[in-house]
Short mmCIF file of N, CA and C in Angstrom, two decimals:
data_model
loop_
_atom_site.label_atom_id
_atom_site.label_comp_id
_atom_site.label_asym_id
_atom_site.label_seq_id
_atom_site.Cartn_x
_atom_site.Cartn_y
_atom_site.Cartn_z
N UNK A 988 -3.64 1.95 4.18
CA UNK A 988 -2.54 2.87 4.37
C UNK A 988 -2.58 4.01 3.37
N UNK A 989 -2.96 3.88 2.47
CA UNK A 989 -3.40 4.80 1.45
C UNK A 989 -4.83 5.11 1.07
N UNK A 990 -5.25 6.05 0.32
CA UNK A 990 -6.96 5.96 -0.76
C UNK A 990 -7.01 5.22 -1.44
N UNK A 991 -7.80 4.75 -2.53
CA UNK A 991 -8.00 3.87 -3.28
C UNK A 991 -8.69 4.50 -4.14
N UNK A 992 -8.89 4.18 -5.34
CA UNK A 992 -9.94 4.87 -6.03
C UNK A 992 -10.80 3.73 -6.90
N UNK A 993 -12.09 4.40 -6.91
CA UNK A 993 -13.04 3.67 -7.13
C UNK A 993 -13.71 3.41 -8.32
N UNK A 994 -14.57 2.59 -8.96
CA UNK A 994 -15.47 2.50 -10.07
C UNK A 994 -16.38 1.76 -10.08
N UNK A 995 -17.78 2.22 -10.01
CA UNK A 995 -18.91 1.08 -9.92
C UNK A 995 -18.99 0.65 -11.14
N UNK A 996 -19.96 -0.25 -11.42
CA UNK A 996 -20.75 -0.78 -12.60
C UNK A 996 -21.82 -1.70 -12.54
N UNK A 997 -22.75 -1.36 -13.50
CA UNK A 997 -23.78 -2.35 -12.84
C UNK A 997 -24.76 -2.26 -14.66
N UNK A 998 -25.68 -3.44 -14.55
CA UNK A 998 -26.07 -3.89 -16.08
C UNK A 998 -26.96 -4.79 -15.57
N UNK A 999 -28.17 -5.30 -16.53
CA UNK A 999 -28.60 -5.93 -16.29
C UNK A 999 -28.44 -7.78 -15.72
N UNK A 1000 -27.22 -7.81 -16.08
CA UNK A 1000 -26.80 -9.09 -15.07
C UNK A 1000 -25.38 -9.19 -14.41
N UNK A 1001 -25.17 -7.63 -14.11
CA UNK A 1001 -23.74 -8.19 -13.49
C UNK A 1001 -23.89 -6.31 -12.76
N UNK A 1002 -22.91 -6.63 -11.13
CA UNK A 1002 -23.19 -5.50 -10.17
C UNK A 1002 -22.07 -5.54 -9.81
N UNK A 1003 -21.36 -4.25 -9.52
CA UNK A 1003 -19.98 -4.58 -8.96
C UNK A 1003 -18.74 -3.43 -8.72
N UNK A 1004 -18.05 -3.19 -8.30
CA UNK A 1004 -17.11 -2.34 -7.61
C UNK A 1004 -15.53 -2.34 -8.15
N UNK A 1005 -14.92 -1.71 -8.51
CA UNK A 1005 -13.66 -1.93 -9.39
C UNK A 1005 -12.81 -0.99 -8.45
N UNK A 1006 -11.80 -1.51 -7.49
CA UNK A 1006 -11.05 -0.72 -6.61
C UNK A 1006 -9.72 -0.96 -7.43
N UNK A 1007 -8.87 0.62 -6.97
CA UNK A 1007 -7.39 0.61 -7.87
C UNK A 1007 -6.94 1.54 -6.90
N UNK A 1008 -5.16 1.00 -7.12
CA UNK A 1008 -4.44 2.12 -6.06
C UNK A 1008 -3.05 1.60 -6.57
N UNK A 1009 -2.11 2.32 -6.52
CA UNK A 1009 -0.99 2.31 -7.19
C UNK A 1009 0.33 2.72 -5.33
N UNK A 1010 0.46 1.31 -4.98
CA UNK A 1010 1.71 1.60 -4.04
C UNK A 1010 3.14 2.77 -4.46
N UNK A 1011 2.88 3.19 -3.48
CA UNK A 1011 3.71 4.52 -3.74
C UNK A 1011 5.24 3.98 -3.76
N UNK A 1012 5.37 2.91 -2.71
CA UNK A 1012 7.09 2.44 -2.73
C UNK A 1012 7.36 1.61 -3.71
N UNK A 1013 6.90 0.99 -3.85
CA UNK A 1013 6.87 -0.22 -5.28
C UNK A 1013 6.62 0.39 -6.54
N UNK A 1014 5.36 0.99 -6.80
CA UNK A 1014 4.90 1.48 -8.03
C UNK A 1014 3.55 0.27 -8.00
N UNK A 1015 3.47 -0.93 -7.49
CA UNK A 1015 2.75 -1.93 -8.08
C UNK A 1015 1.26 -1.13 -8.00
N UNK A 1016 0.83 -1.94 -8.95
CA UNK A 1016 -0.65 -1.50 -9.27
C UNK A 1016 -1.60 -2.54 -8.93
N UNK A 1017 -2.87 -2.28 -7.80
CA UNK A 1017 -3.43 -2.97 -7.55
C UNK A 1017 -5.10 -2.83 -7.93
N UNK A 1018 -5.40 -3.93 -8.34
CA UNK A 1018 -6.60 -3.71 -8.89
C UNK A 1018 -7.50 -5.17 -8.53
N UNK A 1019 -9.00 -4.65 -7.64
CA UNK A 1019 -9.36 -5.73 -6.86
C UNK A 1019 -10.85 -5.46 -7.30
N UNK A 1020 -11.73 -6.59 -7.96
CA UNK A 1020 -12.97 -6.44 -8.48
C UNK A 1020 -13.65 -7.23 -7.47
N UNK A 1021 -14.88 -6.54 -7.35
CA UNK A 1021 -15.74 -7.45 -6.25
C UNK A 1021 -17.08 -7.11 -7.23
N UNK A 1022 -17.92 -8.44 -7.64
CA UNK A 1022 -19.03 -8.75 -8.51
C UNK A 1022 -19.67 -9.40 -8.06
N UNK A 1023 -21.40 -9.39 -8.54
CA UNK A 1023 -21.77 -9.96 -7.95
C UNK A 1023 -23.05 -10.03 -9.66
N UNK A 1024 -23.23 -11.40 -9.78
CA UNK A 1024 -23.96 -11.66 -10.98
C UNK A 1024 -25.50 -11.87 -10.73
N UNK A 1025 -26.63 -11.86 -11.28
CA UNK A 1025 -27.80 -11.86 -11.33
C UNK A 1025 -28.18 -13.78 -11.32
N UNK A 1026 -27.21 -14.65 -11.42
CA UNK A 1026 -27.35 -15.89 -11.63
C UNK A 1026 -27.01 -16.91 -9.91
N UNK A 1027 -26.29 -15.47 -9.14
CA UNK A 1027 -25.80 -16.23 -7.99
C UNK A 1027 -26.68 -15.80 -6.49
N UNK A 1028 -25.56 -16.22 -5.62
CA UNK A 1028 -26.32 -15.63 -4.93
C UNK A 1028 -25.15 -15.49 -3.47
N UNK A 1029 -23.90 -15.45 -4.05
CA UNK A 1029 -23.10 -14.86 -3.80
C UNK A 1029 -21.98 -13.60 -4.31
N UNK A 1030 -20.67 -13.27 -3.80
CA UNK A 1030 -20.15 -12.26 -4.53
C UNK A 1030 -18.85 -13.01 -4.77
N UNK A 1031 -17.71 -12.44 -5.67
CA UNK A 1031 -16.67 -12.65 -6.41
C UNK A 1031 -15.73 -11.56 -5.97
N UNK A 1032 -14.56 -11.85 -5.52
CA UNK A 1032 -13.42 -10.95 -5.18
C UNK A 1032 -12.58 -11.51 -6.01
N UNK A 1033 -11.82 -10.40 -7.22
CA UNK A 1033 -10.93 -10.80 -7.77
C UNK A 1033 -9.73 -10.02 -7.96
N UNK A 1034 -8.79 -10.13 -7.00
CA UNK A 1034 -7.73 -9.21 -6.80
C UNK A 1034 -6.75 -9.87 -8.06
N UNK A 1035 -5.86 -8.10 -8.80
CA UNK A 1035 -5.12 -8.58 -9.44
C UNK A 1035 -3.61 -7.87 -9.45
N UNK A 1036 -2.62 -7.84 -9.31
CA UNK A 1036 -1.52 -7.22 -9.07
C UNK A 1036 -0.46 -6.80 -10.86
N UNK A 1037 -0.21 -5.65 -10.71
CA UNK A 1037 0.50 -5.63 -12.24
C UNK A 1037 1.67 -4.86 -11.56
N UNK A 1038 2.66 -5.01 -12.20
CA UNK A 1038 4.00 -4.82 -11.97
C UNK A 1038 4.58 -4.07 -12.88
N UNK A 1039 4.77 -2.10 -13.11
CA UNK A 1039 4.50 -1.76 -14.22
C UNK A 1039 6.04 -1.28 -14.78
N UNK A 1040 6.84 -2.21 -13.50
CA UNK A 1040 8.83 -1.95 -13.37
C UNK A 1040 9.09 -2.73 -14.60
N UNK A 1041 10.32 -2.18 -15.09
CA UNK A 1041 11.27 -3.23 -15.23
C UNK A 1041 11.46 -4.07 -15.18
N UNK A 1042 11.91 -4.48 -13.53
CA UNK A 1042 12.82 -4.72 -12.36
C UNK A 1042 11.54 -5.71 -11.89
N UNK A 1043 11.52 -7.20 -11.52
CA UNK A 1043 10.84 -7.73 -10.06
C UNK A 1043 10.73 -6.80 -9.17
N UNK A 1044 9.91 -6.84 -8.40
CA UNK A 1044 9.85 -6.19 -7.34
C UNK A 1044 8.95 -7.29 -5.79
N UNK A 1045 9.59 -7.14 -5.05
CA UNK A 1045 9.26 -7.92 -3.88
C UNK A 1045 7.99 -7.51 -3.14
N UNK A 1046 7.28 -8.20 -3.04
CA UNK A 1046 5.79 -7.86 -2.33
C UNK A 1046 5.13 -8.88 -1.61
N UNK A 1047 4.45 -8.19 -0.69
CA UNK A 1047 3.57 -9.71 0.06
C UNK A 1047 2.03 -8.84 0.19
N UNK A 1048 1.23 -9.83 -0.30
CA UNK A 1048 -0.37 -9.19 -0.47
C UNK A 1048 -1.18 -9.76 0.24
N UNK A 1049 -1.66 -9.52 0.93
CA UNK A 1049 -2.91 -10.10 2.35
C UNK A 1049 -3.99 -8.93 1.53
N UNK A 1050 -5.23 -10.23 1.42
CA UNK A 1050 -6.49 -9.90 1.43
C UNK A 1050 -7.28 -10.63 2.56
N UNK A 1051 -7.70 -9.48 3.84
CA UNK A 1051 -7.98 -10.14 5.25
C UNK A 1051 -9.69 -9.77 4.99
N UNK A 1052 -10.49 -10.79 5.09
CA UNK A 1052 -12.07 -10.89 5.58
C UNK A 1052 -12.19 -10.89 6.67
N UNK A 1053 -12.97 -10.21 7.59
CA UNK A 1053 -13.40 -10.05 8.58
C UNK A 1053 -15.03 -10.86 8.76
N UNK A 1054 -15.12 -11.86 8.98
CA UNK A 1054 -16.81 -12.75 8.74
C UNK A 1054 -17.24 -13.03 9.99
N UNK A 1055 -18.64 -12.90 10.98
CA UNK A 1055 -18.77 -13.52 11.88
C UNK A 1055 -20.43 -14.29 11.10
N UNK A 1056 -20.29 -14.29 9.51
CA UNK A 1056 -21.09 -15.28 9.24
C UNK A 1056 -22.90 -15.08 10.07
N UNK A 1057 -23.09 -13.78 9.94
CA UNK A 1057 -24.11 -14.05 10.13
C UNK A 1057 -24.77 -13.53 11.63
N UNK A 1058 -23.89 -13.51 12.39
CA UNK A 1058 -24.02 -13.01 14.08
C UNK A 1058 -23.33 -11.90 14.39
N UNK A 1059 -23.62 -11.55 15.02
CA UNK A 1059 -22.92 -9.58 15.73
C UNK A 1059 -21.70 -9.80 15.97
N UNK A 1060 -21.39 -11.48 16.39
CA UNK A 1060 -20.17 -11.56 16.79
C UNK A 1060 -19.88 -13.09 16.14
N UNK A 1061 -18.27 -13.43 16.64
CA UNK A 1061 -18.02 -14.68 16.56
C UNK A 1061 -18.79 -15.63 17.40
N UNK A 1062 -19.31 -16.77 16.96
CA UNK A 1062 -20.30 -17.51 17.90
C UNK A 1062 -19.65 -18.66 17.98
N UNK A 1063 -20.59 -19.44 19.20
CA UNK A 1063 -20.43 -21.11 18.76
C UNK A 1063 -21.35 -21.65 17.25
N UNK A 1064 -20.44 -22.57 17.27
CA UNK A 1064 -20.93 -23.23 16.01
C UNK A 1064 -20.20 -22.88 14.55
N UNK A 1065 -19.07 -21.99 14.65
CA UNK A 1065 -18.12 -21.92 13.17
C UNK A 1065 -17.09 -23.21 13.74
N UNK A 1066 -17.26 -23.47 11.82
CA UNK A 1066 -15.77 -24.24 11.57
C UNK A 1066 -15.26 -23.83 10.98
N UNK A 1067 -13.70 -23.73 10.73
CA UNK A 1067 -12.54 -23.19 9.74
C UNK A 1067 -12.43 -24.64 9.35
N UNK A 1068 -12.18 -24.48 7.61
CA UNK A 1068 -12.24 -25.03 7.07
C UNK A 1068 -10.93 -24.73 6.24
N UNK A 1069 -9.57 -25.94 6.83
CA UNK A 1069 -8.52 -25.69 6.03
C UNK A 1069 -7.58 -26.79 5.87
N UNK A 1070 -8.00 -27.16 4.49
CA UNK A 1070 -7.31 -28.65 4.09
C UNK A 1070 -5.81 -28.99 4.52
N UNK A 1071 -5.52 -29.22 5.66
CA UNK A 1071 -3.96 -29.35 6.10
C UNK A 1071 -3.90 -30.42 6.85
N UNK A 1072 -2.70 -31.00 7.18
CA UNK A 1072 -2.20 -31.76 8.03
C UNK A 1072 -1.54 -30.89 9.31
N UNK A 1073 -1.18 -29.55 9.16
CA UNK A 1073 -0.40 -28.75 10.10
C UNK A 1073 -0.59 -27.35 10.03
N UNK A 1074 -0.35 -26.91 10.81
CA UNK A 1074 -0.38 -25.11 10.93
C UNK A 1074 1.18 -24.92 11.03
N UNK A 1075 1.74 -23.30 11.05
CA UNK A 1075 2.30 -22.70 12.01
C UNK A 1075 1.63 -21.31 12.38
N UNK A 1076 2.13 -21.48 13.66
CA UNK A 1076 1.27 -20.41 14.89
C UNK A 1076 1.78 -19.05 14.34
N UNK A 1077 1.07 -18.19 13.71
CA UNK A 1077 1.18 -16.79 13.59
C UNK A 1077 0.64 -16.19 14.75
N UNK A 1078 -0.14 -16.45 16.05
CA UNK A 1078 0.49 -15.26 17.04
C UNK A 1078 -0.71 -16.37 17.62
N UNK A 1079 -1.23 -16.04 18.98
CA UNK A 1079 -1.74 -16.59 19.76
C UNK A 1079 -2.06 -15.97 21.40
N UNK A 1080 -3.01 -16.25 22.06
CA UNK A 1080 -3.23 -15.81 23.32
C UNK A 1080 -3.18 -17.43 24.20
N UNK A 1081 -3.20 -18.50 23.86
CA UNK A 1081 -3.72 -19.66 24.61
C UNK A 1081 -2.05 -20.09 24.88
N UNK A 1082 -1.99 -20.27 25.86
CA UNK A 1082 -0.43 -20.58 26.58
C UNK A 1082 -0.48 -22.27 26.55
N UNK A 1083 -1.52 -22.96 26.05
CA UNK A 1083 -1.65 -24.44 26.01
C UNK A 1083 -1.45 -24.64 24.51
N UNK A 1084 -1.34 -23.83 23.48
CA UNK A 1084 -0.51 -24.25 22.15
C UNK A 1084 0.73 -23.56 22.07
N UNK A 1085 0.83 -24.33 20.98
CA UNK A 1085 2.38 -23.98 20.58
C UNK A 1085 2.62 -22.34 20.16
N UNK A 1086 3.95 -22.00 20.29
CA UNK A 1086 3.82 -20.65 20.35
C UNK A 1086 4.23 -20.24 18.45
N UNK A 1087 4.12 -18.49 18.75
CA UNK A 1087 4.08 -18.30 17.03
C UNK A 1087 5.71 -18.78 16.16
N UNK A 1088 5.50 -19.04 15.26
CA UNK A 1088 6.83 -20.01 14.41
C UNK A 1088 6.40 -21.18 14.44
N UNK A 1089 5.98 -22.21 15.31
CA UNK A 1089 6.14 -23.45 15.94
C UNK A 1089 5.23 -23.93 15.17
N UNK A 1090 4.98 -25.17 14.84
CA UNK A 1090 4.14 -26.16 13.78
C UNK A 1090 3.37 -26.79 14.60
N UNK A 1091 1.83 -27.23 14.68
CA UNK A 1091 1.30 -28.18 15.10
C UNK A 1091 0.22 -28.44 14.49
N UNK A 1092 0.22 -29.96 14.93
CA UNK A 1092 -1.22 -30.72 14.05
C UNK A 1092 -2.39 -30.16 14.05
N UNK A 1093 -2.91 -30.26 12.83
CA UNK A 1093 -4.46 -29.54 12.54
C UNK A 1093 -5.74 -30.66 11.80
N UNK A 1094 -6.52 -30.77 12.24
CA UNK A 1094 -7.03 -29.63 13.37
C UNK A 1094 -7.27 -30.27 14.63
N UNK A 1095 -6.69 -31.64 14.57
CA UNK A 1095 -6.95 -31.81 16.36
C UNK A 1095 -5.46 -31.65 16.81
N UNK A 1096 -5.11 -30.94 17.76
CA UNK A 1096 -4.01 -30.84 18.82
C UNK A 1096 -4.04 -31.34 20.01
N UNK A 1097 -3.66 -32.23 20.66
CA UNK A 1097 -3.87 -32.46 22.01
C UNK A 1097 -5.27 -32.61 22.20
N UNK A 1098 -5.80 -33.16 21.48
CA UNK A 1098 -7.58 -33.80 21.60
C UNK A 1098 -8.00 -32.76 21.83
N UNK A 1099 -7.94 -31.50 20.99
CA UNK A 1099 -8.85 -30.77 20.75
C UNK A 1099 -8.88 -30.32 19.34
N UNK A 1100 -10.07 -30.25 18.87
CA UNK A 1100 -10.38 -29.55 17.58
C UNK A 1100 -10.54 -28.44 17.35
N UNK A 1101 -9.49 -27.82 16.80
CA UNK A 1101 -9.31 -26.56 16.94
C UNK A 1101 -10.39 -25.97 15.54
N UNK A 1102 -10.34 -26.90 14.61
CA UNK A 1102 -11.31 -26.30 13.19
C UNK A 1102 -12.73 -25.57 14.10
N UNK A 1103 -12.99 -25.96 15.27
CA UNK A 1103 -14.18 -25.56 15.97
C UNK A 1103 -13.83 -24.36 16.70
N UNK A 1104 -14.22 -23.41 16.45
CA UNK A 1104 -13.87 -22.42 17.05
C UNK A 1104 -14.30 -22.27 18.87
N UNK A 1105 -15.54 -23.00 18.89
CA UNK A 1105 -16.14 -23.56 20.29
C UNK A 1105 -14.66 -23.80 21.49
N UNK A 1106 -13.85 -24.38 20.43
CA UNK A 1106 -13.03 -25.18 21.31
C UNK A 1106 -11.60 -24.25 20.99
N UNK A 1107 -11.53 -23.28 21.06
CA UNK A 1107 -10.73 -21.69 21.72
C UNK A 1107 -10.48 -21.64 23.11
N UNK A 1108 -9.71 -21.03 23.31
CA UNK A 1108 -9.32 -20.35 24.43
C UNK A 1108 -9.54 -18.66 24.73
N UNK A 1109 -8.57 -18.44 23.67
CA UNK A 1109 -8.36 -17.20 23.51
C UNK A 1109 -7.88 -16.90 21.65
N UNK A 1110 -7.31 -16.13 21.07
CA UNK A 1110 -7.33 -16.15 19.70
C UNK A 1110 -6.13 -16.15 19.39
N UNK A 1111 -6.33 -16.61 18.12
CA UNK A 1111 -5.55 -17.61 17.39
C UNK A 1111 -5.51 -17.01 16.07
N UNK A 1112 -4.32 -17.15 15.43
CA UNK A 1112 -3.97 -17.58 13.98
C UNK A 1112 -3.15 -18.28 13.38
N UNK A 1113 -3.21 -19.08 12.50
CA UNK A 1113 -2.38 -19.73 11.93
C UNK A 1113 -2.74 -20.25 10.38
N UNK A 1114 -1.06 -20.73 9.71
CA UNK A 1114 -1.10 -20.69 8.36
C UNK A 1114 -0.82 -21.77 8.04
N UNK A 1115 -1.34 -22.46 6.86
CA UNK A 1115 -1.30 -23.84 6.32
C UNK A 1115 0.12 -24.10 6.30
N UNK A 1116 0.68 -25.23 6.99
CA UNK A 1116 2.43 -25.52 6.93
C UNK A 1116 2.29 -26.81 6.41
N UNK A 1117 3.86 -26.59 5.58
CA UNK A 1117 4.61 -25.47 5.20
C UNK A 1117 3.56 -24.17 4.06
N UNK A 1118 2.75 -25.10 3.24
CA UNK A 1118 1.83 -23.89 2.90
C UNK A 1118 0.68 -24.38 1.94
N UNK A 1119 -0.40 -23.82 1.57
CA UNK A 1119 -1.70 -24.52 1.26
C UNK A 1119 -1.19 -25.31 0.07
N UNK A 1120 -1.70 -26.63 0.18
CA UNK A 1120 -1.52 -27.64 -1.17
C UNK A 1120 -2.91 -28.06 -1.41
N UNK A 1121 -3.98 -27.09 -1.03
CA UNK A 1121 -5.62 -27.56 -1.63
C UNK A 1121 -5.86 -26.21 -2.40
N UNK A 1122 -6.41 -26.03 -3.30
CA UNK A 1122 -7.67 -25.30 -4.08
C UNK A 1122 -8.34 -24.05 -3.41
N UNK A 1123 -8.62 -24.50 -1.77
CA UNK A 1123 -10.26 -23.78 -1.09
C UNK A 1123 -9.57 -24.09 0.38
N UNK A 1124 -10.04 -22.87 0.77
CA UNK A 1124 -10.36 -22.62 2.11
C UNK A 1124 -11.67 -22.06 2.96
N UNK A 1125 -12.00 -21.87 3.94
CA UNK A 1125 -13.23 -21.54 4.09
C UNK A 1125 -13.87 -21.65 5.74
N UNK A 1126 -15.01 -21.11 5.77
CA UNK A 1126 -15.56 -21.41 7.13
C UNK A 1126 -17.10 -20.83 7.07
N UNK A 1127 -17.48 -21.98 8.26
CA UNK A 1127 -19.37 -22.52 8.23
C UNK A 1127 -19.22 -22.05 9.27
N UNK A 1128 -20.86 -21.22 9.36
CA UNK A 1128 -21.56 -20.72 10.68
C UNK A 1128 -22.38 -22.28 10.91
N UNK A 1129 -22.32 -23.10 11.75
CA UNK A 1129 -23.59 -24.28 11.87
C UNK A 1129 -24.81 -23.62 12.34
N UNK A 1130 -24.86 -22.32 12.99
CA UNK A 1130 -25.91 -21.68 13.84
C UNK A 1130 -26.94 -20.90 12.84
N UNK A 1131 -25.92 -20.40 11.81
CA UNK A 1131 -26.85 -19.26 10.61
C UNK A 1131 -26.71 -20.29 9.51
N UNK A 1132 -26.10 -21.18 9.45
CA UNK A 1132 -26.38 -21.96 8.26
C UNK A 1132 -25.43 -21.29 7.05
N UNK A 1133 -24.21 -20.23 7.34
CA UNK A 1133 -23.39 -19.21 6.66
C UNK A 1133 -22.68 -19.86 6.58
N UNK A 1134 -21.80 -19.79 5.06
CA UNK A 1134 -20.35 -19.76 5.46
C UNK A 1134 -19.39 -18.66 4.22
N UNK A 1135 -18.35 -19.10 3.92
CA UNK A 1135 -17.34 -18.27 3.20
C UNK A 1135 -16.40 -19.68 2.81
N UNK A 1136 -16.11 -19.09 1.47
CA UNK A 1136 -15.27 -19.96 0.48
C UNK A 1136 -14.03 -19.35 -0.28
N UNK A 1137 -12.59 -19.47 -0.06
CA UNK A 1137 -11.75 -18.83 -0.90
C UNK A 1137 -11.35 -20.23 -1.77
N UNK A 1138 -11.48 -19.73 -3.08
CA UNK A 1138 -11.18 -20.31 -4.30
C UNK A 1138 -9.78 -19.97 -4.92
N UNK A 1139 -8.50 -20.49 -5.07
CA UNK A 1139 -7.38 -19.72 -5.53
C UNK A 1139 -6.31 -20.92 -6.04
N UNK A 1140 -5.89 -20.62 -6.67
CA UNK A 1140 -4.62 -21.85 -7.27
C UNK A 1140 -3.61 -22.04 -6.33
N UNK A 1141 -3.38 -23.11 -5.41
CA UNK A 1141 -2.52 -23.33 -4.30
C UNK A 1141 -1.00 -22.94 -5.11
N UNK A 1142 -1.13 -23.50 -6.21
CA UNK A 1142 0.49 -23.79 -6.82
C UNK A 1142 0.85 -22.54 -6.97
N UNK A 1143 0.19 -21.45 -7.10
CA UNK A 1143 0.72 -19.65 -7.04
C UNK A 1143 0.54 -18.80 -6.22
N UNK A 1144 -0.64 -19.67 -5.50
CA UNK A 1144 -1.07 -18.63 -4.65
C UNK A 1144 -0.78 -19.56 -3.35
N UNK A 1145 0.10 -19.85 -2.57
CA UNK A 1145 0.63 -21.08 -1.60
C UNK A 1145 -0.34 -20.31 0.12
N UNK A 1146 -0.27 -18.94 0.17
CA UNK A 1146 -0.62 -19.04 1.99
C UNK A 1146 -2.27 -18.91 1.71
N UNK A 1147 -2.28 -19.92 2.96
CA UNK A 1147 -3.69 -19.67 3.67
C UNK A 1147 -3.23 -19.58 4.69
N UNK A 1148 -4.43 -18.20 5.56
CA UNK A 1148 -4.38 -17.98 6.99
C UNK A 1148 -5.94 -18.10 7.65
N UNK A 1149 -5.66 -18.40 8.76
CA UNK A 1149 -6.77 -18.30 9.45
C UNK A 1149 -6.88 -17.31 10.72
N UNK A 1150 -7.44 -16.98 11.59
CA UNK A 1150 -7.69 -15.88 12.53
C UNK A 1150 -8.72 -15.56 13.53
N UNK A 1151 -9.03 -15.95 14.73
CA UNK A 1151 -10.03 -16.16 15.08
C UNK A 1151 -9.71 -15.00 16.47
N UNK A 1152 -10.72 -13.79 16.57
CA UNK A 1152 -10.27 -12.65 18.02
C UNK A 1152 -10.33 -13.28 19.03
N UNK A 1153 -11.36 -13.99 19.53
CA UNK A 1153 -11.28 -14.77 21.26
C UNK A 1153 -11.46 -13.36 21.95
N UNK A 1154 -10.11 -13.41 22.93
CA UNK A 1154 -10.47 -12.82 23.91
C UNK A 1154 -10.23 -11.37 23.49
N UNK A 1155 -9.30 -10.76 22.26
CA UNK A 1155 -9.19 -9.37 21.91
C UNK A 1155 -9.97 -8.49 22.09
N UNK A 1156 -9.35 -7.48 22.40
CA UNK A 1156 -10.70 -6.35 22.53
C UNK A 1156 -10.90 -5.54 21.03
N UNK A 1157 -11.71 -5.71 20.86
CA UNK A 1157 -12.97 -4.86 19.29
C UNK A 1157 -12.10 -4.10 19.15
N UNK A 1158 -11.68 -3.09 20.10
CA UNK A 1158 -10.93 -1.52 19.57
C UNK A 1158 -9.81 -1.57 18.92
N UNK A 1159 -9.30 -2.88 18.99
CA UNK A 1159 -8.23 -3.26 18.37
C UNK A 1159 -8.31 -2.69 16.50
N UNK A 1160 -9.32 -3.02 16.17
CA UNK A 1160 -9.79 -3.19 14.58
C UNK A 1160 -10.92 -2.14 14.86
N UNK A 1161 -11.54 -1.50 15.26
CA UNK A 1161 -12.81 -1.12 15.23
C UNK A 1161 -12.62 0.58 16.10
N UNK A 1162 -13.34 1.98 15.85
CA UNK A 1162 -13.58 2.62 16.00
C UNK A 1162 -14.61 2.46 16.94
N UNK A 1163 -15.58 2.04 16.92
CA UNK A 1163 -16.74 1.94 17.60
C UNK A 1163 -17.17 0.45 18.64
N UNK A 1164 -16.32 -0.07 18.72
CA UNK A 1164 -16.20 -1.42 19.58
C UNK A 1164 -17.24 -2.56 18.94
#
């Protein structure tokens, strides 16, 4: 919704991107490092929020990944990987689950496993209910052998979401389909 402004850096064992942007209604200051070390062989996102009021100020922060892990598209063979006993439905196309608000068992519903993305309808999201009480969230390509790992302190950091397009059309998110 806004620019951002930028700062590389890079050294002999550490590579990496320093994004900052200061919300115009709030004032909050956001500052999100993405690194990547000479020892790994992955990268590090480390978003950090400063509050430079007074005053609390009320905010809700979504950091959304977009992953098809490896393929042009979403394939068979991902699992979402999200330590719960339950969801609730943040929006949905499949008229055979529960609708958005509504709670249901995860990840099998009605003898299906939904952690399998195979076993979709149409697309889906939903958030750890009432809200994440594990460490990690995540999801495996079985096809590319890919996956993705969020690492975060449940006790502060409580939502996990998940999100899968199905039947959406690309242009939704995408300029170029």
């Amino acid at each position: 919704a806004s620019p951002w402004d930028f700062q590389t850096y890079q050294d002999d064992q550490n590579a990496g991107v320093v994004l900052h942007n200061s919300e115009a209604r709030t004032g909050l200051e956001t500052e999100i490092i993405v690194s990547l070390d000479a020892e790994h062989n992955y990268f590090t996102v480390i978003p950090r929020i400063f509050n430079p009021n007074a005053e609390p100020v009320s905010y809700k922060f979504w950091i959304n990944g977009m992953f098809t892990l490896g393929a042009p598209t979403l394939t068979p063979g991902i699992e979402f990987v999200l330590p719960t006993d339950s969801v609730t439905v943040h929006s949905t196309g499949d008229p055979t689950l529960p609708q958005p608000d509504e709670t249901m068992s995860w990840s099998v519903f009605n003898g299906r496993d939904l952690s399998r993305y195979d076993n979709w309808t149409n697309y889906l999201g939903v958030f750890a209910a009432p809200q994440a009480t594990q460490n990690f969230m995540g999801a495996y390509n079985h096809s590319t052998n890919l996956g993705v790992a969020r690492v975060f302190p449940a006790n502060l950091i409580p939502g996990a979401k998940i999100f899968g397009v199905g039947d959406l059309d690309p242009a939704l998110w995408t300029n170029d389909g």
